[in-house]
Amino acid sequence: QVMLVESGGGSVQVGGSLRLSCTASAHTSTTYTMAWFRQAPGKEREFVAVIDWSGGLTDYADSLKGRFTISRHNAKNTVYLQMNSLKPEDTAVYYCAATYYYRNHRNPEYWGQGTQVTVSS
């Protein structure tokens, strides 16, 4: 069992930046692939970014490349999502997720409770 807790959400203005954090409670979490998803009201859950256990392999949703950066600090059992040049359409609940196998990162086994990000004009 891997328990995930997100933090760092809040309200920002268009063009601003925000860094989300996700901390895992299990010591084995350093071997897991970690990912971020988001869900806006009335929309389906959307993939945001993924990072493998070593931190050497990352991928992003095409629309977010160049604005969002995923990273991890395994000694802290923490993964981050740096969000820059934020737009109103980035408003959503952001979820941290974990999976043992990178190939399964679009359908991870473990989920956090989510943190709200609101981008205002």
PDB file of C-alpha atoms in Angstrom:
ATOM      1  CA  GLN A   1       0.000   0.000   0.000  1.00  0.00           C
ATOM      2  CA  VAL A   2       1.264   3.448  -0.983  1.00  0.00           C
ATOM      3  CA  MET A   3      -0.462   6.490   0.509  1.00  0.00           C
ATOM      4  CA  LEU A   4      -0.079   9.765  -1.373  1.00  0.00           C
ATOM      5  CA  VAL A   5      -0.755  13.286  -0.106  1.00  0.00           C
ATOM      6  CA  GLU A   6      -0.741  16.324  -2.398  1.00  0.00           C
ATOM      7  CA  SER A   7      -0.035  19.884  -1.329  1.00  0.00           C
ATOM      8  CA  GLY A   8       0.763  23.269  -2.847  1.00  0.00           C
ATOM      9  CA  GLY A   9      -2.500  23.987  -4.613  1.00  0.00           C
ATOM     10  CA  GLY A  10      -4.198  27.354  -4.454  1.00  0.00           C
ATOM     11  CA  SER A  11      -5.305  30.360  -6.472  1.00  0.00           C
ATOM     12  CA  VAL A  12      -3.012  32.214  -8.856  1.00  0.00           C
ATOM     13  CA  GLN A  13      -3.404  34.803 -11.602  1.00  0.00           C
ATOM     14  CA  VAL A  14      -2.993  34.108 -15.298  1.00  0.00           C
ATOM     15  CA  GLY A  15       0.693  33.827 -16.158  1.00  0.00           C
ATOM     16  CA  GLY A  16       1.692  32.919 -12.636  1.00  0.00           C
ATOM     17  CA  SER A  17       3.473  29.835 -11.324  1.00  0.00           C
ATOM     18  CA  LEU A  18       2.746  27.172  -8.765  1.00  0.00           C
ATOM     19  CA  ARG A  19       4.603  24.095  -7.510  1.00  0.00           C
ATOM     20  CA  LEU A  20       2.667  21.069  -6.360  1.00  0.00           C
ATOM     21  CA  SER A  21       4.144  18.425  -4.070  1.00  0.00           C
ATOM     22  CA  CYS A  22       3.166  14.822  -3.470  1.00  0.00           C
ATOM     23  CA  THR A  23       4.596  12.886  -0.550  1.00  0.00           C
ATOM     24  CA  ALA A  24       4.373   9.100  -0.279  1.00  0.00           C
ATOM     25  CA  SER A  25       4.145   7.310   3.055  1.00  0.00           C
ATOM     26  CA  ALA A  26       5.720   3.966   2.080  1.00  0.00           C
ATOM     27  CA  HIS A  27       9.481   3.462   2.017  1.00  0.00           C
ATOM     28  CA  THR A  28       9.112   1.401  -1.166  1.00  0.00           C
ATOM     29  CA  SER A  29       7.718   4.433  -2.993  1.00  0.00           C
ATOM     30  CA  THR A  30      11.194   5.328  -4.275  1.00  0.00           C
ATOM     31  CA  THR A  31      10.932   2.424  -6.739  1.00  0.00           C
ATOM     32  CA  TYR A  32       7.565   3.505  -8.149  1.00  0.00           C
ATOM     33  CA  THR A  33       6.749   5.400 -11.285  1.00  0.00           C
ATOM     34  CA  MET A  34       4.927   8.598 -10.287  1.00  0.00           C
ATOM     35  CA  ALA A  35       2.453  10.645 -12.284  1.00  0.00           C
ATOM     36  CA  TRP A  36       0.186  13.672 -12.158  1.00  0.00           C
ATOM     37  CA  PHE A  37      -3.362  13.833 -13.497  1.00  0.00           C
ATOM     38  CA  ARG A  38      -5.984  16.553 -13.382  1.00  0.00           C
ATOM     39  CA  GLN A  39      -9.742  16.811 -13.657  1.00  0.00           C
ATOM     40  CA  ALA A  40     -11.793  19.914 -14.346  1.00  0.00           C
ATOM     41  CA  PRO A  41     -15.546  20.088 -13.557  1.00  0.00           C
ATOM     42  CA  GLY A  42     -17.575  18.261 -16.194  1.00  0.00           C
ATOM     43  CA  LYS A  43     -14.493  16.832 -17.900  1.00  0.00           C
ATOM     44  CA  GLU A  44     -12.703  13.505 -17.913  1.00  0.00           C
ATOM     45  CA  ARG A  45      -9.548  12.864 -15.948  1.00  0.00           C
ATOM     46  CA  GLU A  46      -6.553  14.050 -17.972  1.00  0.00           C
ATOM     47  CA  PHE A  47      -2.956  12.837 -17.941  1.00  0.00           C
ATOM     48  CA  VAL A  48      -0.470  15.582 -17.074  1.00  0.00           C
ATOM     49  CA  ALA A  49       3.016  14.135 -16.552  1.00  0.00           C
ATOM     50  CA  VAL A  50       4.947  11.023 -15.497  1.00  0.00           C
ATOM     51  CA  ILE A  51       8.408  10.277 -14.106  1.00  0.00           C
ATOM     52  CA  ASP A  52      10.057   6.876 -13.679  1.00  0.00           C
ATOM     53  CA  TRP A  53      11.656   5.627 -10.467  1.00  0.00           C
ATOM     54  CA  SER A  54      15.140   6.887 -11.381  1.00  0.00           C
ATOM     55  CA  GLY A  55      13.927  10.324 -12.451  1.00  0.00           C
ATOM     56  CA  GLY A  56      15.609   9.866 -15.823  1.00  0.00           C
ATOM     57  CA  LEU A  57      12.510   9.241 -17.924  1.00  0.00           C
ATOM     58  CA  THR A  58       9.679  11.762 -18.147  1.00  0.00           C
ATOM     59  CA  ASP A  59       6.733  12.444 -20.400  1.00  0.00           C
ATOM     60  CA  TYR A  60       4.028  15.112 -20.598  1.00  0.00           C
ATOM     61  CA  ALA A  61       0.707  15.777 -22.200  1.00  0.00           C
ATOM     62  CA  ASP A  62       1.459  17.474 -25.531  1.00  0.00           C
ATOM     63  CA  SER A  63      -0.428  20.640 -24.607  1.00  0.00           C
ATOM     64  CA  LEU A  64       1.611  21.066 -21.420  1.00  0.00           C
ATOM     65  CA  LYS A  65       5.121  20.530 -22.734  1.00  0.00           C
ATOM     66  CA  GLY A  66       7.284  23.563 -22.082  1.00  0.00           C
ATOM     67  CA  ARG A  67       5.096  24.888 -19.251  1.00  0.00           C
ATOM     68  CA  PHE A  68       5.002  22.027 -16.746  1.00  0.00           C
ATOM     69  CA  THR A  69       7.975  20.138 -15.289  1.00  0.00           C
ATOM     70  CA  ILE A  70       7.854  16.972 -13.200  1.00  0.00           C
ATOM     71  CA  SER A  71      10.687  16.016 -10.851  1.00  0.00           C
ATOM     72  CA  ARG A  72      11.271  13.845  -7.801  1.00  0.00           C
ATOM     73  CA  HIS A  73      13.392  13.709  -4.674  1.00  0.00           C
ATOM     74  CA  ASN A  74      13.443  10.080  -3.605  1.00  0.00           C
ATOM     75  CA  ALA A  75      15.144  10.704  -0.258  1.00  0.00           C
ATOM     76  CA  LYS A  76      12.088  12.781   0.667  1.00  0.00           C
ATOM     77  CA  ASN A  77       9.622  10.356  -0.965  1.00  0.00           C
ATOM     78  CA  THR A  78       8.318  13.359  -2.872  1.00  0.00           C
ATOM     79  CA  VAL A  79       7.405  14.179  -6.456  1.00  0.00           C
ATOM     80  CA  TYR A  80       6.871  17.736  -7.699  1.00  0.00           C
ATOM     81  CA  LEU A  81       4.994  19.429 -10.490  1.00  0.00           C
ATOM     82  CA  GLN A  82       6.265  22.891 -11.411  1.00  0.00           C
ATOM     83  CA  MET A  83       3.595  24.782 -13.340  1.00  0.00           C
ATOM     84  CA  ASN A  84       4.514  27.975 -15.176  1.00  0.00           C
ATOM     85  CA  SER A  85       2.632  30.422 -17.409  1.00  0.00           C
ATOM     86  CA  LEU A  86      -0.643  29.229 -15.972  1.00  0.00           C
ATOM     87  CA  LYS A  87      -3.854  29.658 -17.948  1.00  0.00           C
ATOM     88  CA  PRO A  88      -7.515  29.603 -16.861  1.00  0.00           C
ATOM     89  CA  GLU A  89      -7.916  26.221 -18.562  1.00  0.00           C
ATOM     90  CA  ASP A  90      -5.354  24.797 -16.118  1.00  0.00           C
ATOM     91  CA  THR A  91      -7.959  25.163 -13.370  1.00  0.00           C
ATOM     92  CA  ALA A  92      -8.647  21.664 -12.043  1.00  0.00           C
ATOM     93  CA  VAL A  93      -8.142  19.275  -9.183  1.00  0.00           C
ATOM     94  CA  TYR A  94      -4.654  17.835  -9.550  1.00  0.00           C
ATOM     95  CA  TYR A  95      -4.052  14.251  -8.463  1.00  0.00           C
ATOM     96  CA  CYS A  96      -0.810  12.477  -7.670  1.00  0.00           C
ATOM     97  CA  ALA A  97      -0.619   8.806  -8.643  1.00  0.00           C
ATOM     98  CA  ALA A  98       1.802   5.896  -8.383  1.00  0.00           C
ATOM     99  CA  THR A  99       2.334   2.636 -10.240  1.00  0.00           C
ATOM    100  CA  TYR A 100       5.020  -0.017  -9.997  1.00  0.00           C
ATOM    101  CA  TYR A 101       5.429  -0.374 -13.767  1.00  0.00           C
ATOM    102  CA  TYR A 102       6.025   2.568 -16.100  1.00  0.00           C
ATOM    103  CA  ARG A 103       3.995   0.839 -18.819  1.00  0.00           C
ATOM    104  CA  ASN A 104       0.906   1.121 -16.604  1.00  0.00           C
ATOM    105  CA  HIS A 105       1.247   4.818 -15.764  1.00  0.00           C
ATOM    106  CA  ARG A 106      -1.971   5.766 -17.587  1.00  0.00           C
ATOM    107  CA  ASN A 107      -3.858   3.501 -15.168  1.00  0.00           C
ATOM    108  CA  PRO A 108      -1.990   3.711 -11.855  1.00  0.00           C
ATOM    109  CA  GLU A 109      -2.806   1.639  -8.797  1.00  0.00           C
ATOM    110  CA  TYR A 110      -2.507   4.351  -6.133  1.00  0.00           C
ATOM    111  CA  TRP A 111      -4.055   7.814  -5.953  1.00  0.00           C
ATOM    112  CA  GLY A 112      -3.895  10.839  -3.710  1.00  0.00           C
ATOM    113  CA  GLN A 113      -6.942  12.872  -2.667  1.00  0.00           C
ATOM    114  CA  GLY A 114      -6.154  15.792  -4.953  1.00  0.00           C
ATOM    115  CA  THR A 115      -5.356  19.473  -4.559  1.00  0.00           C
ATOM    116  CA  GLN A 116      -7.302  22.340  -6.133  1.00  0.00           C
ATOM    117  CA  VAL A 117      -5.586  24.712  -8.554  1.00  0.00           C
ATOM    118  CA  THR A 118      -7.522  27.799  -9.642  1.00  0.00           C
ATOM    119  CA  VAL A 119      -6.177  30.213 -12.260  1.00  0.00           C
ATOM    120  CA  SER A 120      -7.985  33.561 -12.416  1.00  0.00           C
ATOM    121  CA  SER A 121      -8.037  36.137 -15.213  1.00  0.00           C
TER     122      SER A 121
END
